[in-house]
Amino acid sequence: MRAVESFRRKRADEIETMREAGRILGACLAHLAEQTRPGITPLDLDREAETFIRDHRCVPGFIGYNGFPNSLCVSINNEVVHGIPTDRVIEEGDLVSLDCGLILEGWWADSGLSVCAGEPDAEVRRLLDVTEEALRRGIEAARPGGFLGDIGHAVQSHVEAAGFSVVRQYVGHGIGRNMHEAPQVPNYGRPGTGNLIKPGLVIAIEPMVNAGGAETRVLEDGWTVVTVDGRRSCYFEHTVAITEAGPEVLTARPQPATAGGGAG
Ligand code: MG
Ligand code: MG
């Protein structure tokens, strides 16, 4: 027999509430991504996030979390994660990472994305493509009967094949009544290692990908994580429930409406 797990799996009714929390967060982030253009400030985006969350009868989970002051983390260019929103004006070509969390009826959703304000240069375009694809592969590996190391391996191998680095100091995590629960979900690892993945596990998978080296440090504000080499960093995150049928992304974002509409 395997060792007893240190984390509790969620029941179907609990996942149902998390699904609704995730749906609202996905819509919130789609809205914020749309707003992220040259000329806007991180504080503007933070206010948009807080308003959206409260308008949907949810609680902005980040406010006061370990003392974090805002509803949204905004990390720009060489900033990796945990950026505190300021009135710095976002400029053409900035790579902007948005991380947001909310609570619905006591249940968390945690998700984020990077977006370029204006036109991305070649490196930013590739960082965005590689990181989003790494997340997609990580999610695909989150199958019942697999192992957490399969997720990390899927992310790491894709990122490193592209010549980029995965951040190791920060990892994905279980999520539920708390934002950060066991188990940890690293963005690196070996297949077939770590906890067994079972239905009812709900995790946040969040690759942080650096254009240069993997090393990071925290600024004097005690929050903002930056790359040591000053090169840019990119991040995508989804809250994912493992069901009998496979991984279900709870924080999927609605697709932008296309001209002429269409079914589905
Ligand atoms: Mg997050
Ligand atoms: Mg997270």
PDB file of N, CA, C and O in Angstrom, residues 142-169:
ATOM      1  N   ALA A 142      -1.946  15.722 -15.855  1.00  0.00           N
ATOM      2  CA  ALA A 142      -2.600  15.605 -14.540  1.00  0.00           C
ATOM      3  C   ALA A 142      -3.753  14.609 -14.624  1.00  0.00           C
ATOM      4  O   ALA A 142      -4.922  14.958 -14.492  1.00  0.00           O
ATOM      5  N   ARG A 143      -3.393  13.336 -14.854  1.00  0.00           N
ATOM      6  CA  ARG A 143      -4.408  12.300 -15.087  1.00  0.00           C
ATOM      7  C   ARG A 143      -4.449  11.332 -13.913  1.00  0.00           C
ATOM      8  O   ARG A 143      -3.423  11.027 -13.335  1.00  0.00           O
ATOM      9  N   PRO A 144      -5.643  10.834 -13.587  1.00  0.00           N
ATOM     10  CA  PRO A 144      -5.728   9.826 -12.529  1.00  0.00           C
ATOM     11  C   PRO A 144      -4.819   8.646 -12.868  1.00  0.00           C
ATOM     12  O   PRO A 144      -4.799   8.185 -14.012  1.00  0.00           O
ATOM     13  N   GLY A 145      -4.065   8.195 -11.884  1.00  0.00           N
ATOM     14  CA  GLY A 145      -3.132   7.093 -12.119  1.00  0.00           C
ATOM     15  C   GLY A 145      -1.734   7.559 -12.439  1.00  0.00           C
ATOM     16  O   GLY A 145      -0.786   6.773 -12.394  1.00  0.00           O
ATOM     17  N   GLY A 146      -1.587   8.841 -12.779  1.00  0.00           N
ATOM     18  CA  GLY A 146      -0.260   9.412 -12.992  1.00  0.00           C
ATOM     19  C   GLY A 146       0.315   9.933 -11.680  1.00  0.00           C
ATOM     20  O   GLY A 146      -0.254   9.709 -10.603  1.00  0.00           O
ATOM     21  N   PHE A 147       1.418  10.618 -11.781  1.00  0.00           N
ATOM     22  CA  PHE A 147       2.121  11.123 -10.602  1.00  0.00           C
ATOM     23  C   PHE A 147       2.391  12.619 -10.770  1.00  0.00           C
ATOM     24  O   PHE A 147       2.504  13.117 -11.892  1.00  0.00           O
ATOM     25  N   LEU A 148       2.533  13.289  -9.631  1.00  0.00           N
ATOM     26  CA  LEU A 148       2.796  14.734  -9.701  1.00  0.00           C
ATOM     27  C   LEU A 148       4.073  15.028 -10.483  1.00  0.00           C
ATOM     28  O   LEU A 148       4.163  16.039 -11.177  1.00  0.00           O
ATOM     29  N   GLY A 149       5.056  14.127 -10.395  1.00  0.00           N
ATOM     30  CA  GLY A 149       6.287  14.320 -11.161  1.00  0.00           C
ATOM     31  C   GLY A 149       6.054  14.337 -12.670  1.00  0.00           C
ATOM     32  O   GLY A 149       6.839  14.932 -13.416  1.00  0.00           O
ATOM     33  N   ASP A 150       4.976  13.691 -13.109  1.00  0.00           N
ATOM     34  CA  ASP A 150       4.652  13.703 -14.545  1.00  0.00           C
ATOM     35  C   ASP A 150       4.322  15.128 -15.004  1.00  0.00           C
ATOM     36  O   ASP A 150       4.649  15.526 -16.133  1.00  0.00           O
ATOM     37  N   ILE A 151       3.636  15.868 -14.106  1.00  0.00           N
ATOM     38  CA  ILE A 151       3.250  17.244 -14.437  1.00  0.00           C
ATOM     39  C   ILE A 151       4.507  18.103 -14.563  1.00  0.00           C
ATOM     40  O   ILE A 151       4.703  18.814 -15.555  1.00  0.00           O
ATOM     41  N   GLY A 152       5.353  18.028 -13.530  1.00  0.00           N
ATOM     42  CA  GLY A 152       6.584  18.816 -13.547  1.00  0.00           C
ATOM     43  C   GLY A 152       7.459  18.491 -14.740  1.00  0.00           C
ATOM     44  O   GLY A 152       8.043  19.379 -15.371  1.00  0.00           O
ATOM     45  N   HIS A 153       7.533  17.205 -15.050  1.00  0.00           N
ATOM     46  CA  HIS A 153       8.357  16.786 -16.187  1.00  0.00           C
ATOM     47  C   HIS A 153       7.803  17.345 -17.501  1.00  0.00           C
ATOM     48  O   HIS A 153       8.569  17.804 -18.364  1.00  0.00           O
ATOM     49  N   ALA A 154       6.489  17.293 -17.654  1.00  0.00           N
ATOM     50  CA  ALA A 154       5.878  17.791 -18.891  1.00  0.00           C
ATOM     51  C   ALA A 154       6.179  19.283 -19.073  1.00  0.00           C
ATOM     52  O   ALA A 154       6.496  19.739 -20.178  1.00  0.00           O
ATOM     53  N   VAL A 155       6.085  20.040 -17.981  1.00  0.00           N
ATOM     54  CA  VAL A 155       6.356  21.472 -18.044  1.00  0.00           C
ATOM     55  C   VAL A 155       7.837  21.721 -18.334  1.00  0.00           C
ATOM     56  O   VAL A 155       8.207  22.441 -19.270  1.00  0.00           O
ATOM     57  N   GLN A 156       8.683  21.134 -17.513  1.00  0.00           N
ATOM     58  CA  GLN A 156      10.123  21.391 -17.590  1.00  0.00           C
ATOM     59  C   GLN A 156      10.697  21.002 -18.945  1.00  0.00           C
ATOM     60  O   GLN A 156      11.494  21.754 -19.536  1.00  0.00           O
ATOM     61  N   SER A 157      10.311  19.841 -19.458  1.00  0.00           N
ATOM     62  CA  SER A 157      10.931  19.377 -20.695  1.00  0.00           C
ATOM     63  C   SER A 157      10.553  20.290 -21.863  1.00  0.00           C
ATOM     64  O   SER A 157      11.385  20.588 -22.721  1.00  0.00           O
ATOM     65  N   HIS A 158       9.316  20.774 -21.857  1.00  0.00           N
ATOM     66  CA  HIS A 158       8.907  21.681 -22.938  1.00  0.00           C
ATOM     67  C   HIS A 158       9.652  23.010 -22.840  1.00  0.00           C
ATOM     68  O   HIS A 158      10.138  23.538 -23.855  1.00  0.00           O
ATOM     69  N   VAL A 159       9.758  23.536 -21.643  1.00  0.00           N
ATOM     70  CA  VAL A 159      10.413  24.845 -21.445  1.00  0.00           C
ATOM     71  C   VAL A 159      11.894  24.763 -21.800  1.00  0.00           C
ATOM     72  O   VAL A 159      12.431  25.626 -22.512  1.00  0.00           O
ATOM     73  N   GLU A 160      12.549  23.729 -21.321  1.00  0.00           N
ATOM     74  CA  GLU A 160      13.998  23.643 -21.533  1.00  0.00           C
ATOM     75  C   GLU A 160      14.339  23.319 -22.987  1.00  0.00           C
ATOM     76  O   GLU A 160      15.369  23.777 -23.493  1.00  0.00           O
ATOM     77  N   ALA A 161      13.465  22.580 -23.663  1.00  0.00           N
ATOM     78  CA  ALA A 161      13.697  22.318 -25.085  1.00  0.00           C
ATOM     79  C   ALA A 161      13.670  23.622 -25.891  1.00  0.00           C
ATOM     80  O   ALA A 161      14.300  23.732 -26.945  1.00  0.00           O
ATOM     81  N   ALA A 162      12.934  24.611 -25.364  1.00  0.00           N
ATOM     82  CA  ALA A 162      12.848  25.913 -26.039  1.00  0.00           C
ATOM     83  C   ALA A 162      14.010  26.831 -25.659  1.00  0.00           C
ATOM     84  O   ALA A 162      14.106  27.958 -26.146  1.00  0.00           O
ATOM     85  N   GLY A 163      14.874  26.380 -24.747  1.00  0.00           N
ATOM     86  CA  GLY A 163      16.020  27.194 -24.354  1.00  0.00           C
ATOM     87  C   GLY A 163      15.729  28.152 -23.213  1.00  0.00           C
ATOM     88  O   GLY A 163      16.560  29.013 -22.899  1.00  0.00           O
ATOM     89  N   PHE A 164      14.561  28.010 -22.566  1.00  0.00           N
ATOM     90  CA  PHE A 164      14.201  28.848 -21.419  1.00  0.00           C
ATOM     91  C   PHE A 164      14.386  28.048 -20.121  1.00  0.00           C
ATOM     92  O   PHE A 164      14.705  26.860 -20.149  1.00  0.00           O
ATOM     93  N   SER A 165      14.141  28.727 -18.966  1.00  0.00           N
ATOM     94  CA  SER A 165      14.305  28.078 -17.663  1.00  0.00           C
ATOM     95  C   SER A 165      13.002  28.100 -16.875  1.00  0.00           C
ATOM     96  O   SER A 165      12.259  29.082 -16.949  1.00  0.00           O
ATOM     97  N   VAL A 166      12.765  27.054 -16.085  1.00  0.00           N
ATOM     98  CA  VAL A 166      11.623  27.080 -15.160  1.00  0.00           C
ATOM     99  C   VAL A 166      12.115  27.542 -13.789  1.00  0.00           C
ATOM    100  O   VAL A 166      13.156  27.115 -13.306  1.00  0.00           O
ATOM    101  N   VAL A 167      11.325  28.408 -13.184  1.00  0.00           N
ATOM    102  CA  VAL A 167      11.612  28.875 -11.826  1.00  0.00           C
ATOM    103  C   VAL A 167      11.360  27.719 -10.859  1.00  0.00           C
ATOM    104  O   VAL A 167      10.368  26.996 -10.987  1.00  0.00           O
ATOM    105  N   ARG A 168      12.287  27.549  -9.896  1.00  0.00           N
ATOM    106  CA  ARG A 168      12.154  26.449  -8.947  1.00  0.00           C
ATOM    107  C   ARG A 168      11.775  26.901  -7.538  1.00  0.00           C
ATOM    108  O   ARG A 168      11.316  26.106  -6.729  1.00  0.00           O
ATOM    109  N   GLN A 169      11.982  28.201  -7.263  1.00  0.00           N
ATOM    110  CA  GLN A 169      11.718  28.667  -5.888  1.00  0.00           C
ATOM    111  C   GLN A 169      10.224  28.783  -5.584  1.00  0.00           C
ATOM    112  O   GLN A 169       9.844  28.888  -4.422  1.00  0.00           O
TER     113      GLN A 169
END
